[in-house]
Amino acid sequence: MARISFFLRAITLSIGLCHSAEAQLCRLALVLALDVSGSVNPTEYAQQIDGLATALNHPDVRSLILFSADAPVSFAAFEWSSRNHQYIIQPWISLDGPGALDAAIARIGSHGRVRAGLKTAMGTALLFGASMLEQRAHCWQRTIDLSGDGKNNIGLSPADAYRHPIFDELTVNALVVTDPANTGQDGTSLSPEALRQYYQDEVIHGPRAFAMVADGYPDYASAMQRKLMRELALPVFGQIDD
């Protein structure tokens, strides 16, 4: 616990954490965490970035985001890989009108990959996202939305991270990017079913958390659209969807 607390203090300094005194209502604080580890090649990275921008711009998603300007969605996004790589793509922005949403979509769509490590430090990424959500403590719901195509393989595990009380009131949902070509029989890769089960058992967090599956990065935009609609609409309970 001491190690995690020290790490959170370091993150707090690095992203300029402060408790918000804003009076504006906020129905949901949503931070997206995008996997850019060594398993994600340049084409897949572009499909992920373009897919997120496309999903945010889908008419149904836009309608849900812009449903209430009086209690808007607060949105941020960052990419992550190894323990020393978390890069904020979109700082917190209140999506309180079409202009704000268009600005976020344009910023994400124009983002180019930042030099990243090869490892998958999932627990570290979750702690980084949780520290960002501390800036939005006034929001009614606070959610980390983590995308990934593999298991944690360095540093703190998700279970290690979740021992910290900072996660007590947070939800962690997941977008699992599977590779249909992986059979898992050679011992070097997880089959799609095994990867789905890992995220279901080890990664999602909270009573209403869920994981959704993208069948490879070409399916990322469609899967992200479905997931955003679920997060922005009715309460959900922990399960995994095909």
mmCIF file of C-alpha atoms in Angstrom, residues 82-231:
data_model
loop_
_atom_site.group_PDB
_atom_site.id
_atom_site.type_symbol
_atom_site.label_atom_id
_atom_site.label_comp_id
_atom_site.label_asym_id
_atom_site.label_seq_id
_atom_site.Cartn_x
_atom_site.Cartn_y
_atom_site.Cartn_z
ATOM 1 C CA SER A 82 5.163 0.582 -19.810
ATOM 2 C CA ARG A 83 5.396 1.875 -16.250
ATOM 3 C CA ASN A 84 6.990 5.142 -17.386
ATOM 4 C CA HIS A 85 4.635 5.877 -20.269
ATOM 5 C CA GLN A 86 1.305 7.574 -19.746
ATOM 6 C CA TYR A 87 0.670 10.411 -22.191
ATOM 7 C CA ILE A 88 -2.438 12.605 -22.050
ATOM 8 C CA ILE A 89 -4.011 12.909 -25.496
ATOM 9 C CA GLN A 90 -7.055 14.928 -24.426
ATOM 10 C CA PRO A 91 -6.970 16.807 -21.099
ATOM 11 C CA TRP A 92 -10.227 17.135 -19.220
ATOM 12 C CA ILE A 93 -12.879 18.896 -21.274
ATOM 13 C CA SER A 94 -16.526 19.490 -20.435
ATOM 14 C CA LEU A 95 -18.589 18.237 -23.367
ATOM 15 C CA ASP A 96 -21.295 20.824 -22.793
ATOM 16 C CA GLY A 97 -22.057 21.559 -26.425
ATOM 17 C CA PRO A 98 -21.367 20.497 -30.021
ATOM 18 C CA GLY A 99 -18.322 22.764 -30.256
ATOM 19 C CA ALA A 100 -16.601 21.152 -27.276
ATOM 20 C CA LEU A 101 -17.318 17.661 -28.591
ATOM 21 C CA ASP A 102 -16.062 18.575 -32.071
ATOM 22 C CA ALA A 103 -12.867 19.979 -30.549
ATOM 23 C CA ALA A 104 -12.223 16.758 -28.615
ATOM 24 C CA ILE A 105 -12.866 14.627 -31.706
ATOM 25 C CA ALA A 106 -10.511 16.762 -33.801
ATOM 26 C CA ARG A 107 -7.757 16.624 -31.178
ATOM 27 C CA ILE A 108 -7.982 12.847 -30.867
ATOM 28 C CA GLY A 109 -8.211 12.297 -34.613
ATOM 29 C CA SER A 110 -5.076 14.346 -35.274
ATOM 30 C CA HIS A 111 -2.999 12.724 -32.533
ATOM 31 C CA GLY A 112 0.162 10.890 -33.545
ATOM 32 C CA ARG A 113 1.698 8.071 -31.566
ATOM 33 C CA VAL A 114 4.170 9.138 -28.900
ATOM 34 C CA ARG A 115 7.286 7.002 -28.431
ATOM 35 C CA ALA A 116 6.269 4.274 -25.979
ATOM 36 C CA GLY A 117 7.669 1.278 -24.140
ATOM 37 C CA LEU A 118 6.971 -2.288 -25.163
ATOM 38 C CA LYS A 119 5.590 -3.656 -21.897
ATOM 39 C CA THR A 120 1.983 -3.648 -20.646
ATOM 40 C CA ALA A 121 1.843 -1.937 -17.246
ATOM 41 C CA MET A 122 -1.880 -2.124 -16.694
ATOM 42 C CA GLY A 123 -1.913 -1.514 -12.952
ATOM 43 C CA THR A 124 0.171 1.635 -13.414
ATOM 44 C CA ALA A 125 -2.194 2.867 -16.125
ATOM 45 C CA LEU A 126 -5.193 2.297 -13.866
ATOM 46 C CA LEU A 127 -3.588 4.312 -11.072
ATOM 47 C CA PHE A 128 -2.851 7.118 -13.514
ATOM 48 C CA GLY A 129 -6.482 7.145 -14.642
ATOM 49 C CA ALA A 130 -7.708 7.113 -11.034
ATOM 50 C CA SER A 131 -5.524 10.107 -10.217
ATOM 51 C CA MET A 132 -6.959 11.978 -13.178
ATOM 52 C CA LEU A 133 -10.456 11.230 -11.893
ATOM 53 C CA GLU A 134 -9.547 12.855 -8.572
ATOM 54 C CA GLN A 135 -9.754 16.124 -10.508
ATOM 55 C CA ARG A 136 -13.418 15.365 -11.181
ATOM 56 C CA ALA A 137 -14.546 14.413 -7.687
ATOM 57 C CA HIS A 138 -17.689 16.547 -8.153
ATOM 58 C CA CYS A 139 -19.024 14.318 -10.946
ATOM 59 C CA TRP A 140 -21.887 11.961 -10.095
ATOM 60 C CA GLN A 141 -20.186 8.971 -11.740
ATOM 61 C CA ARG A 142 -16.490 8.438 -12.476
ATOM 62 C CA THR A 143 -15.284 5.799 -14.900
ATOM 63 C CA ILE A 144 -12.006 4.571 -16.364
ATOM 64 C CA ASP A 145 -12.464 2.998 -19.774
ATOM 65 C CA LEU A 146 -9.404 0.839 -20.486
ATOM 66 C CA SER A 147 -8.654 -0.638 -23.914
ATOM 67 C CA GLY A 148 -6.148 -3.461 -24.217
ATOM 68 C CA ASP A 149 -5.095 -6.442 -26.299
ATOM 69 C CA GLY A 150 -3.048 -8.331 -23.719
ATOM 70 C CA LYS A 151 -2.386 -9.069 -20.064
ATOM 71 C CA ASN A 152 -0.448 -7.013 -17.542
ATOM 72 C CA ASN A 153 3.200 -8.090 -17.742
ATOM 73 C CA ILE A 154 5.153 -5.602 -15.644
ATOM 74 C CA GLY A 155 4.697 -3.716 -12.390
ATOM 75 C CA LEU A 156 1.547 -3.585 -10.332
ATOM 76 C CA SER A 157 -1.289 -5.852 -11.364
ATOM 77 C CA PRO A 158 -4.865 -4.550 -11.530
ATOM 78 C CA ALA A 159 -5.532 -6.407 -8.253
ATOM 79 C CA ASP A 160 -2.612 -4.569 -6.635
ATOM 80 C CA ALA A 161 -3.970 -1.233 -7.807
ATOM 81 C CA TYR A 162 -7.503 -1.969 -6.609
ATOM 82 C CA ARG A 163 -6.292 -2.390 -3.027
ATOM 83 C CA HIS A 164 -5.945 1.378 -2.845
ATOM 84 C CA PRO A 165 -9.051 3.217 -1.552
ATOM 85 C CA ILE A 166 -8.867 5.661 -4.463
ATOM 86 C CA PHE A 167 -10.803 3.024 -6.435
ATOM 87 C CA ASP A 168 -13.599 2.614 -3.875
ATOM 88 C CA GLU A 169 -16.029 4.844 -5.781
ATOM 89 C CA LEU A 170 -14.707 4.326 -9.305
ATOM 90 C CA THR A 171 -15.850 2.065 -12.123
ATOM 91 C CA VAL A 172 -13.409 0.440 -14.531
ATOM 92 C CA ASN A 173 -14.831 -0.845 -17.802
ATOM 93 C CA ALA A 174 -12.796 -2.506 -20.539
ATOM 94 C CA LEU A 175 -12.664 -2.823 -24.294
ATOM 95 C CA VAL A 176 -10.897 -6.113 -25.033
ATOM 96 C CA VAL A 177 -9.219 -6.213 -28.439
ATOM 97 C CA THR A 178 -8.849 -9.856 -29.423
ATOM 98 C CA ASP A 179 -6.933 -11.443 -32.279
ATOM 99 C CA PRO A 180 -8.982 -14.197 -33.949
ATOM 100 C CA ALA A 181 -5.735 -15.699 -35.296
ATOM 101 C CA ASN A 182 -4.464 -16.467 -31.792
ATOM 102 C CA THR A 183 -5.302 -19.992 -30.707
ATOM 103 C CA GLY A 184 -3.309 -19.966 -27.475
ATOM 104 C CA GLN A 185 -1.994 -23.414 -28.301
ATOM 105 C CA ASP A 186 1.644 -22.390 -28.731
ATOM 106 C CA GLY A 187 1.915 -20.939 -25.231
ATOM 107 C CA THR A 188 2.878 -17.466 -26.469
ATOM 108 C CA SER A 189 -0.511 -15.842 -26.898
ATOM 109 C CA LEU A 190 -3.971 -15.912 -25.397
ATOM 110 C CA SER A 191 -6.943 -17.154 -27.352
ATOM 111 C CA PRO A 192 -9.787 -14.633 -27.728
ATOM 112 C CA GLU A 193 -11.820 -16.466 -25.112
ATOM 113 C CA ALA A 194 -8.935 -16.582 -22.619
ATOM 114 C CA LEU A 195 -8.251 -12.873 -23.097
ATOM 115 C CA ARG A 196 -11.926 -12.025 -22.605
ATOM 116 C CA GLN A 197 -11.963 -14.071 -19.421
ATOM 117 C CA TYR A 198 -8.831 -12.338 -18.102
ATOM 118 C CA TYR A 199 -10.405 -8.898 -18.482
ATOM 119 C CA GLN A 200 -13.652 -10.124 -16.977
ATOM 120 C CA ASP A 201 -11.930 -11.651 -13.947
ATOM 121 C CA GLU A 202 -8.959 -9.342 -13.380
ATOM 122 C CA VAL A 203 -9.524 -5.928 -14.969
ATOM 123 C CA ILE A 204 -13.077 -4.613 -14.705
ATOM 124 C CA HIS A 205 -13.924 -3.111 -11.332
ATOM 125 C CA GLY A 206 -17.084 -1.954 -9.613
ATOM 126 C CA PRO A 207 -20.632 -3.305 -9.242
ATOM 127 C CA ARG A 208 -21.757 -1.981 -12.633
ATOM 128 C CA ALA A 209 -18.547 -2.657 -14.530
ATOM 129 C CA PHE A 210 -18.502 -4.509 -17.837
ATOM 130 C CA ALA A 211 -16.143 -5.578 -20.603
ATOM 131 C CA MET A 212 -16.898 -5.436 -24.300
ATOM 132 C CA VAL A 213 -15.028 -7.145 -27.124
ATOM 133 C CA ALA A 214 -13.585 -5.851 -30.385
ATOM 134 C CA ASP A 215 -12.743 -8.606 -32.862
ATOM 135 C CA GLY A 216 -9.394 -7.107 -33.765
ATOM 136 C CA TYR A 217 -8.538 -3.447 -34.336
ATOM 137 C CA PRO A 218 -10.628 -3.196 -37.544
ATOM 138 C CA ASP A 219 -13.651 -3.669 -35.242
ATOM 139 C CA TYR A 220 -12.455 -1.040 -32.752
ATOM 140 C CA ALA A 221 -14.713 1.813 -33.923
ATOM 141 C CA SER A 222 -17.857 -0.298 -33.830
ATOM 142 C CA ALA A 223 -17.044 -1.837 -30.450
ATOM 143 C CA MET A 224 -16.140 1.551 -28.956
ATOM 144 C CA GLN A 225 -19.410 2.995 -30.218
ATOM 145 C CA ARG A 226 -21.405 0.220 -28.539
ATOM 146 C CA LYS A 227 -19.460 0.606 -25.320
ATOM 147 C CA LEU A 228 -19.827 4.390 -25.150
ATOM 148 C CA MET A 229 -23.567 4.098 -25.716
ATOM 149 C CA ARG A 230 -23.795 1.642 -22.846
ATOM 150 C CA GLU A 231 -21.751 3.844 -20.521
#
